[in-house]
Coordinates of C-alpha atoms in Angstrom, one line a residue:
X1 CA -55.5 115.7 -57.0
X2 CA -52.9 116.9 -54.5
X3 CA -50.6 114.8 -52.2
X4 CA -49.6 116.6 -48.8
X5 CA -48.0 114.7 -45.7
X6 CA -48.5 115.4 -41.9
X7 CA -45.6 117.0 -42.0
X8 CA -46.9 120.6 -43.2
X9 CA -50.2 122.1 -44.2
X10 CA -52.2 121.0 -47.2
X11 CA -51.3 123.5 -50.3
X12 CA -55.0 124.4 -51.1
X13 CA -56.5 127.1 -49.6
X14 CA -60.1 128.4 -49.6
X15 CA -62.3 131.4 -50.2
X16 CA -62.0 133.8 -47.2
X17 CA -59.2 132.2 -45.6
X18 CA -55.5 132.5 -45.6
X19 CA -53.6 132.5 -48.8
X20 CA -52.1 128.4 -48.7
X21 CA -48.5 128.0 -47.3
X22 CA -46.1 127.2 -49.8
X23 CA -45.6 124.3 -51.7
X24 CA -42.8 122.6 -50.3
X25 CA -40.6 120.7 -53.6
X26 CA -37.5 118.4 -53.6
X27 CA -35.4 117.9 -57.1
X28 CA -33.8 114.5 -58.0
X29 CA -30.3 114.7 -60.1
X30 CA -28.1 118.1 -60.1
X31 CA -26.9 117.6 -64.3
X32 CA -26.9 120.3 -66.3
X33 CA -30.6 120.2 -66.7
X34 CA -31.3 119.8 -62.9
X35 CA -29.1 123.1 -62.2
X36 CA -31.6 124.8 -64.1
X37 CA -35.0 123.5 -62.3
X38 CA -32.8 124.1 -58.9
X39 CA -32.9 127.7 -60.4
X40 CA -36.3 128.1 -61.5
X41 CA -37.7 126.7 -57.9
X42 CA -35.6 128.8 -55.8
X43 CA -37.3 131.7 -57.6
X44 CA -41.0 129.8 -58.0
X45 CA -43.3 131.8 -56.2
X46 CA -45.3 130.0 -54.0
X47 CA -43.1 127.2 -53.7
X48 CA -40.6 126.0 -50.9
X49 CA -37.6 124.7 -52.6
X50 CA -36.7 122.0 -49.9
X51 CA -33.4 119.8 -51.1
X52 CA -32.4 118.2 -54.0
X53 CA -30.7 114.6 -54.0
X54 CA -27.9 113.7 -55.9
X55 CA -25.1 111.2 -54.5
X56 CA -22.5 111.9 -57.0
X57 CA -22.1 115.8 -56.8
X58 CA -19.7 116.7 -53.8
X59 CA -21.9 118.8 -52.0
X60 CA -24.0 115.8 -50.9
X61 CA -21.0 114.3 -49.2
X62 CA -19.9 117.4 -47.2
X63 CA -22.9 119.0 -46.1
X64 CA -22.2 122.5 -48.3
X65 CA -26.0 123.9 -50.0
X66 CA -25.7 122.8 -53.4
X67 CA -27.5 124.9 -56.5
X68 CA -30.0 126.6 -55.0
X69 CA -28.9 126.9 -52.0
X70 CA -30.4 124.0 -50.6
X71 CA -29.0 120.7 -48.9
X72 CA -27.9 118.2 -51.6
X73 CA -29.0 114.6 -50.1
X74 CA -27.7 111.3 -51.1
X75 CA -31.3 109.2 -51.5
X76 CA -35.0 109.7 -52.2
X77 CA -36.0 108.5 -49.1
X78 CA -34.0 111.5 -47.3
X79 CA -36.1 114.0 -49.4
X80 CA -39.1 111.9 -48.7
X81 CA -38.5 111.7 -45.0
X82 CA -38.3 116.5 -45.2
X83 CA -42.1 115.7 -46.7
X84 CA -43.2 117.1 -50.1
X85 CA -45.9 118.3 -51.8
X86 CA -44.0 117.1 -55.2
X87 CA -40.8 116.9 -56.8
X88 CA -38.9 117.0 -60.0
X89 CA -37.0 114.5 -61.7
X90 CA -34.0 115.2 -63.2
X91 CA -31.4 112.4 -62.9
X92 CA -30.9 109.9 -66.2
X93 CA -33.3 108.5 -68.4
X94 CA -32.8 105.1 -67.2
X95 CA -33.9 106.3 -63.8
X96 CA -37.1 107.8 -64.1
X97 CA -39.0 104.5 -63.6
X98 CA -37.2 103.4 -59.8
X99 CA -37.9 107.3 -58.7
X100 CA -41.2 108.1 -60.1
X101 CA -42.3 105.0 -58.4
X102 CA -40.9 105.6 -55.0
X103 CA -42.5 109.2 -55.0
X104 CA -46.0 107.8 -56.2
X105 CA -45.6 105.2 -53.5
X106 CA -45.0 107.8 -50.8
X107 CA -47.9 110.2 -52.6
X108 CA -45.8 112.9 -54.1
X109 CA -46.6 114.5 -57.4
X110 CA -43.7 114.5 -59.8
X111 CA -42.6 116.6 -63.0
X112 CA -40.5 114.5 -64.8
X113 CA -37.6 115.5 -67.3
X114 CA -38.3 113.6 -71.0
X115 CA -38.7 111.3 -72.0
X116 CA -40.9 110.0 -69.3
X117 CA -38.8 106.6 -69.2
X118 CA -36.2 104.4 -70.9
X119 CA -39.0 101.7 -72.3
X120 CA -42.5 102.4 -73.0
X121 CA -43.4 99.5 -70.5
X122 CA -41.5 101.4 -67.7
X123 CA -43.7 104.7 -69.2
X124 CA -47.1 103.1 -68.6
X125 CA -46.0 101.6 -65.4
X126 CA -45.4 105.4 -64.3
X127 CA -48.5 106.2 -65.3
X128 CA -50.8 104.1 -63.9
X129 CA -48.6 104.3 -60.4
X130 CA -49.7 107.8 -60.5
X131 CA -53.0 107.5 -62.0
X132 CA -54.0 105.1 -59.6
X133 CA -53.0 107.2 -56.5
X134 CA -54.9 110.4 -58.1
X135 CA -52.0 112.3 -57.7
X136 CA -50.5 115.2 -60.6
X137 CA -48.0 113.9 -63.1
X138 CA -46.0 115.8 -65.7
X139 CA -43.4 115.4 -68.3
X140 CA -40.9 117.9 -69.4
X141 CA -41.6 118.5 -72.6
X142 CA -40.4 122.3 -72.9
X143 CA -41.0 122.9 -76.3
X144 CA -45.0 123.4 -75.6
X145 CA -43.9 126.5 -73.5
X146 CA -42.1 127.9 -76.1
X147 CA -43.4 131.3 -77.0
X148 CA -43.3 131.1 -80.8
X149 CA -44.6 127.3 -80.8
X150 CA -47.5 128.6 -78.4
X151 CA -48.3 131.6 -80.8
X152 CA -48.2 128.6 -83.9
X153 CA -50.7 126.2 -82.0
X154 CA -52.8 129.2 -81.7
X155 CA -53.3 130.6 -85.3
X156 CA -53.2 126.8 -86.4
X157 CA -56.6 126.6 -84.1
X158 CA -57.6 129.6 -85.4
X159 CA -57.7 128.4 -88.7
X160 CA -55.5 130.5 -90.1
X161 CA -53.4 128.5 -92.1
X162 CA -56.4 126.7 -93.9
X163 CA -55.7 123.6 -94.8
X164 CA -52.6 121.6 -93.2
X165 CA -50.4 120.0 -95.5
X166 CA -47.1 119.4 -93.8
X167 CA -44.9 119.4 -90.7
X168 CA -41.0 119.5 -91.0
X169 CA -38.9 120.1 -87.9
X170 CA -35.4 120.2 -87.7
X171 CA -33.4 119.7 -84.1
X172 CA -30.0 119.2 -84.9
X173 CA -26.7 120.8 -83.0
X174 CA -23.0 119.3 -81.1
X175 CA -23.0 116.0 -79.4
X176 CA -23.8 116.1 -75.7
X177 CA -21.5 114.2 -73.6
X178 CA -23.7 114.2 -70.7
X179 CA -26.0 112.1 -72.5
X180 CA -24.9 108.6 -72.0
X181 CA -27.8 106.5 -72.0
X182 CA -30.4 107.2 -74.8
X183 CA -29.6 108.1 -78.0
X184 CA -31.2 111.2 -80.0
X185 CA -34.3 109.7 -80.5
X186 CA -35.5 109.9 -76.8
X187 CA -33.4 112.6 -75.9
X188 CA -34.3 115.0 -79.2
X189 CA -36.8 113.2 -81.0
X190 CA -39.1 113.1 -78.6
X191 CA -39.6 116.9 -78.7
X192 CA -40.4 117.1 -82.1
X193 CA -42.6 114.2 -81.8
X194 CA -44.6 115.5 -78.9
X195 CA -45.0 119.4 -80.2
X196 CA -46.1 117.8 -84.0
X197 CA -48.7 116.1 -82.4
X198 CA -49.7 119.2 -80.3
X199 CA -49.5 121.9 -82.6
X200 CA -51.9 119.6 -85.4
X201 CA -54.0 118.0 -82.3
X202 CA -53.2 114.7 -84.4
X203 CA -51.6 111.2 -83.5
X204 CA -48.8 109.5 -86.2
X205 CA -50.3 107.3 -88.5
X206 CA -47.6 106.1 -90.4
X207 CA -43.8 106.6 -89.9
X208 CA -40.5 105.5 -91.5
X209 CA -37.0 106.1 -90.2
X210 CA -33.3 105.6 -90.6
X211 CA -30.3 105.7 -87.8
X212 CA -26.9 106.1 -87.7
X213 CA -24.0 106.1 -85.0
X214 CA -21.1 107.8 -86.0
X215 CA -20.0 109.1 -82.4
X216 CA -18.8 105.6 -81.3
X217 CA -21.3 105.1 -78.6
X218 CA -24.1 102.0 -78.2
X219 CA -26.9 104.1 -79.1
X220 CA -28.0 106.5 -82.7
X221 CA -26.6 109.8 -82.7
X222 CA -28.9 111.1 -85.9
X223 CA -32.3 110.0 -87.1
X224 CA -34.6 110.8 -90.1
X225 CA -37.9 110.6 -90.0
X226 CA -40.5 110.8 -92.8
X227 CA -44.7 110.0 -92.3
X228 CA -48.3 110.4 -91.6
X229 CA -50.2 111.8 -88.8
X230 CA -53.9 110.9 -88.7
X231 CA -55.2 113.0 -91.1
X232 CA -52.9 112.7 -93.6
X233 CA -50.3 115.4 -93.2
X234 CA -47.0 114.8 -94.2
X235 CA -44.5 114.9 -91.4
X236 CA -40.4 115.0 -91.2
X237 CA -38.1 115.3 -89.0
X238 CA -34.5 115.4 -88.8
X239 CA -32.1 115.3 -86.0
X240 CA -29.2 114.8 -84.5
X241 CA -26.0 115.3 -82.6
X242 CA -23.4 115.8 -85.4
X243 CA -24.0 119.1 -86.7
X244 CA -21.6 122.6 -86.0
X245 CA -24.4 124.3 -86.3
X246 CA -27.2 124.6 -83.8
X247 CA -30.9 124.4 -84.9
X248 CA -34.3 124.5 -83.8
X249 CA -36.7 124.7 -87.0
X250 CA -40.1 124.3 -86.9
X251 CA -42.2 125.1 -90.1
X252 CA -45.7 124.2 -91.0
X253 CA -46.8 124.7 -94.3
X254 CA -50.9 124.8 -95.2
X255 CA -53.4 126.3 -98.3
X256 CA -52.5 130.0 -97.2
X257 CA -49.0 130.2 -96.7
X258 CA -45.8 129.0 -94.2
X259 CA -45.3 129.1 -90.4
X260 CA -41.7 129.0 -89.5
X261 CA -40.3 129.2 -86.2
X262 CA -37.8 129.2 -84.5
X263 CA -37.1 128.1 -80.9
X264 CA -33.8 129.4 -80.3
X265 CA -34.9 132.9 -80.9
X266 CA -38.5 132.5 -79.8
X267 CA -39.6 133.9 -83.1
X268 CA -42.4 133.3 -85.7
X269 CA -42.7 134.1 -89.3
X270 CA -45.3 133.4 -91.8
X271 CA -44.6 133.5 -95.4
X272 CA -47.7 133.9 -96.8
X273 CA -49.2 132.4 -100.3
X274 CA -49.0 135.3 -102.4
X275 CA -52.0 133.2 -104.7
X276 CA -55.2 135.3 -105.8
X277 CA -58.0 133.8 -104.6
X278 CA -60.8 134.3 -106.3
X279 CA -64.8 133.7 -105.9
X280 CA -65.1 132.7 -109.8
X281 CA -66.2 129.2 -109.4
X282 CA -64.8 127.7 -112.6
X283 CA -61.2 128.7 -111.3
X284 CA -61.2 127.7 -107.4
X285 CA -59.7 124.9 -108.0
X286 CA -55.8 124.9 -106.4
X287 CA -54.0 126.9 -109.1
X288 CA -50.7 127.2 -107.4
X289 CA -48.1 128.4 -105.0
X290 CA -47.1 132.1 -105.7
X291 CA -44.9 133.9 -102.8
X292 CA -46.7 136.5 -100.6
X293 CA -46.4 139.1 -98.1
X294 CA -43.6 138.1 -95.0
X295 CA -44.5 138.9 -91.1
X296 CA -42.3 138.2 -88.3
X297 CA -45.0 138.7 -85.2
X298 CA -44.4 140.6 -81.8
X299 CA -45.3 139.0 -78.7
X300 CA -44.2 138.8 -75.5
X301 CA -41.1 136.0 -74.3
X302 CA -41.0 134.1 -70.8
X303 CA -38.3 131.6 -70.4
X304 CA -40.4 128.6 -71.0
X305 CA -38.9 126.6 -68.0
X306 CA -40.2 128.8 -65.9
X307 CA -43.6 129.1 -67.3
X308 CA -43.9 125.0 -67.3
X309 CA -42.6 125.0 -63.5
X310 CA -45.5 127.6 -62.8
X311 CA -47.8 125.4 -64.9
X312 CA -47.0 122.4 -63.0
X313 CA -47.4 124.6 -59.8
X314 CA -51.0 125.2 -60.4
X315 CA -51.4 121.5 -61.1
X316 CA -50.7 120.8 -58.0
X317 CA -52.9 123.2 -56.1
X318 CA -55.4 121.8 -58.4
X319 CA -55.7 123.9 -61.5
X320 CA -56.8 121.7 -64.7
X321 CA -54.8 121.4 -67.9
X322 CA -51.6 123.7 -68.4
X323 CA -49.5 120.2 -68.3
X324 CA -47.7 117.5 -70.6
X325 CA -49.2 114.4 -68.6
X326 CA -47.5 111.3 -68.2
X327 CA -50.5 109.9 -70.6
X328 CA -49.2 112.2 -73.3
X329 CA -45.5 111.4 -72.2
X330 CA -46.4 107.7 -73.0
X331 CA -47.7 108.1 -76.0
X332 CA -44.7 110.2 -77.1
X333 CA -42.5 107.5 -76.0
X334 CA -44.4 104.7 -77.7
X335 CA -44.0 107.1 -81.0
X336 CA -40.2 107.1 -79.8
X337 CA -39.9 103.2 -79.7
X338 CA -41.8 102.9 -83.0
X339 CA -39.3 105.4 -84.9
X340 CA -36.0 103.0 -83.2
X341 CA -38.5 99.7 -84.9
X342 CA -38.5 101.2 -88.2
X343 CA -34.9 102.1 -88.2
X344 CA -34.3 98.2 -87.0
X345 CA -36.4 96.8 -89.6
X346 CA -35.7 99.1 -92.0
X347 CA -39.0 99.2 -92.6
X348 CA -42.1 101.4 -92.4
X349 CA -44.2 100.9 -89.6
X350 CA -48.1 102.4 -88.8
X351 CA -51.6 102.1 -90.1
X352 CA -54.6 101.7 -87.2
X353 CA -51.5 100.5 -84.7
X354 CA -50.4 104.1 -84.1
X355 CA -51.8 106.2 -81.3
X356 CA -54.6 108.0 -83.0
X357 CA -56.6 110.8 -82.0
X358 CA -59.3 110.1 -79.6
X359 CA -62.6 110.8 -81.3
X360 CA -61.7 111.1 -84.9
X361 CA -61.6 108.2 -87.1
X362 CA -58.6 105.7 -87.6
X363 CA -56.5 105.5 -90.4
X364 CA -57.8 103.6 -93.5
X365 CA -54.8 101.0 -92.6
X366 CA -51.5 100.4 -93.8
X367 CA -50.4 102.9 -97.0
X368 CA -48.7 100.8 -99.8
X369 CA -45.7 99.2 -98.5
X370 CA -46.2 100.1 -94.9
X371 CA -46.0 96.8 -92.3
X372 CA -48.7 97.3 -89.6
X373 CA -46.8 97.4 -85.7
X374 CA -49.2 97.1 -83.4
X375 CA -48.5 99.7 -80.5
X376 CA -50.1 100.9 -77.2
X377 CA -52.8 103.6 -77.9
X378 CA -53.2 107.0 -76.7
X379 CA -53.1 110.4 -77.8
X380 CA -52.4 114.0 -77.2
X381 CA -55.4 115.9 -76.5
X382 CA -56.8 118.2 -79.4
X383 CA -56.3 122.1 -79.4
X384 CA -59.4 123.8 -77.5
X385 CA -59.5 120.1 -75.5
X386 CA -59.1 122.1 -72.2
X387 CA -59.6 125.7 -73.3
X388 CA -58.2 127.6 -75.8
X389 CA -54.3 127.6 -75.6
X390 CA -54.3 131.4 -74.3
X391 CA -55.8 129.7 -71.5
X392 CA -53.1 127.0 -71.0
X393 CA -50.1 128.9 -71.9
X394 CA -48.9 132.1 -71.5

C-alpha cells in the first residue's frame, strides 16, 4: 500500500485520467552512500526529490541546496512536516531503527540502506511498524540489481546448471573509514548473505565462522564463513576490509559446469564441464570433472542503484515484487547475528534454528558437531515466487 498526506495528491492514478503527479521523496543522511541516492532521485523519473536531512553537513546550517540541489534540513520532522510519499534512509546503521520508526509513524514508505538495523530485535521492530501500517518497505541490498547476479539467478532457474553443489563469494577490498559502527559482517556480509540465499531460493542451514580485528577498532574487520543452505549446498564466504586488492567474486559451481561473476565489472562467465555425457546406463553415474567450453555472455548494464530506486518507485505506486523487503532484510540480519555467534563461540551454529525456506522441508537437524541456535524464522522468497526474475529485474 501507498502512504500520501493532505499535503499533495495521492501518487496513483487511474485508467483514463491524468498521468499521477509525482512522487514527492525526502533522503535521511548525506555520506558517501546518501550523495549517491541524492543523485539517483534528482534524476528518478516520476519522483519529486523534496530535501534531504542531515545536521552535520554544513549546508543544513546555512541554508545553501545540498547534493541534489535540494534544501539539506536538520531533523526528520522538518522533512515530514514538506509531506512525503516516502523516503530513503541513508544515515548510520545504528540509526535505522529511531528513523524508520518515525516515518512509519507518520505513514511514509522507506528504502532503507543495509543492513536494515544494528540488532535483529530493532529489524523486526521495523518490520512490523511498517507491516502493521500497510505501508512499502525496502532494504538496500544492491547486489540483487546487479546485472550479471540478475543474469545468474536466471539460468540457475532455468536449470541450467543442473544440479547445485556450491556457493563461494568473495567481497574483500581497503578499509572504509566512514564505517564506524558495524563491522564487516553487517556492512559486507550481509550482501553475500542475502544474494546466496536469492540466487539458490534457499535459507542457511548450518554455518560456522571466524573473526578478526586487526584495524584497531571495537568491531571485526574480516570474517570467514563456511556452511549449509537448506538443501545441502555448500556455501563460503570470505570478506573483509584488509585487502589492496578490490573484489567482488561470485561463483556457483553445479553438475554442468561454473558461473562466475563478477560485480565490479558486471560480467558473467561459465566454465562449462567439458564431461561426456552419455545415455549408456551402466556409465551415468558421476564420472568426473573434465574442463569445457568458456563463455563470457553479453547483456545489457544499468547502474543497479538506479534500477532498485525505480523498483522501489513502482512499489510505491503499487507495483508487486521488484523489492528486498524488510522481511527478507530481517532474515538477512538474523543470518548476520548468527555468523557474529559462531565466531563468539567458536562454534558452529544451525540445524532446524536457521531461517529455512518457506514450503520445503527443514533440515534433518544439527550435522555432526554443529550446536543448534535457535533464531527467528523467515526466508527469502524462491525464484519464480513473484514472476520470473525478467519480470522483477531488468
Amino acid at each position: 500500500m501507498t502512504a500520501t498526506t493532505s499535503a499533495h495528491p495521492g501518487p496513483h492514478g487511474r485508467p483514463g485520467e491524468q498521468p499521477a503527479a509525482p512522487l514527492r521523496a525526502g533522503l535521511v543522511g548525506l555520506g558517501a552512500m546518501g550523495r549517491n541516492h541524492a543523485r539517483i532521485l534528482a534524476a528518478l523519473d516520476g519522483v519529486e526529490f523534496v530535501a534531504a536531512v542531515d545536521p552535520a553537513v554544513e549546508a543544513a546550517a546555512d541554508g545553501r541546496p545540498g547534493p541534489g540541489g535540494v534544501p539539506v534540513l536538520r531533523d526528520v520532522g522538518e522533512l515530514l512536516a514538506l509531506g512525503v510519499d516516502y523516503a530513503v534512509v541513508a544515515c548510520p546503521t545504528a540509526l535505522h531503527e529511531e528513523v524508520g520508526l518515525r516515518l512509519a509513524e507518520a505513514g511514509v514508505c522507506a528504502l532503507i540502506e543495509k543492513p536494515l538495523a544494528h540488532t535483529a530485535e530493532a529489524a523486526r521492530r521495523l518490520a512490523e511498524a511498517f507491516e502493521a501500517r500497510g505501508l512499502v518497505a525496502g532494504v538496500g541490498h544492491i547486489e540483487r540489481f546487479n546485472p550479471a547476479l540478475q543474469q545468474l539467478r536466471a539460468r540457475l532457474e532455468a536449470g541450467e546448471l543442473g544440479e547445485v553443489f556450491q556457493v563461494v563469494t568473495r567481497r574483500q577490498g581497503p578499509f572504509p573509514h566512514r564505517i564506524a559502527d558495524v563491522g564487516v559482517v553487517k556492512d559486507l556480509a550481509t550482501h553475500d548473505i542475502d544474494l546466496t540465499s536469492w540466487i539458490t531460493g534457499q535459507g542457511y542451514a548450518t554455518l560456522s565462522a571466524r573473526t578478526v580485528s586487526k584495524s584497531g577498532r571495537d568491531h571485526e574487520d574480516m570474517v570467514a564463513v563456511v556452511g549449509s543452505l537448506a538443501d545441502g549446498t555448500m556455501v563460503s564466504h570470505l570478506v573483509n576490509w584488509l585487502s589492496p586488492l578490490k573484489e567482488r567474486f561470485c561463483a556457483v559451481t553445479g553438475e554442468r559446469g561454473c558461473f562466475v561473476a563478477d560485480t565490479l565489472t558486471a560480467d558473467l562467465t561459465f566454465h562449462a564441464n567439458g564431461a561426456v555425457a552419455t545415455e549408456w546406463e551402466a556409465l551415468r553415474a558421476f564420472r568426473g570433472v573434465a574442463e569445457g567450453d568458456t563463455v563470457r555472455y553479453a547483456f545489457p548494464k544499468r547502474e543497479p542503484l538506479a534500477v532498485e530506486h525505480e523498483r522501489f518507485r513502482d512499489a510505491v505506486r503499487g507495483a508487486a515484487g521488484g523489492i528486498v523487503t524488510a522481511r527478507e532484510g530481517l532474515r538477512t540480519v538474523e543470518v548476520s547475528t548468527a555468523v557474529l555467534e559462531s565466531a563468539r563461540l567458536m562454534a558452529d551454529v544451525g540445524g532446524t534454528g536457521l531461517p529455512a525456506l518457506p514450503g520445503t522441508a527443514e533440515p534433518d537437524g544439527p550435522a555432526s558437531g554443529v550446536t543448534a541456535t535457535v533464531l527467528p524464522s523467515g526466508a527469502p522468497p524462491a525464484p519464480g515466487a513473484h514472476g520470473r526474475v525478467a519480470e522483477q529485474t531488468t
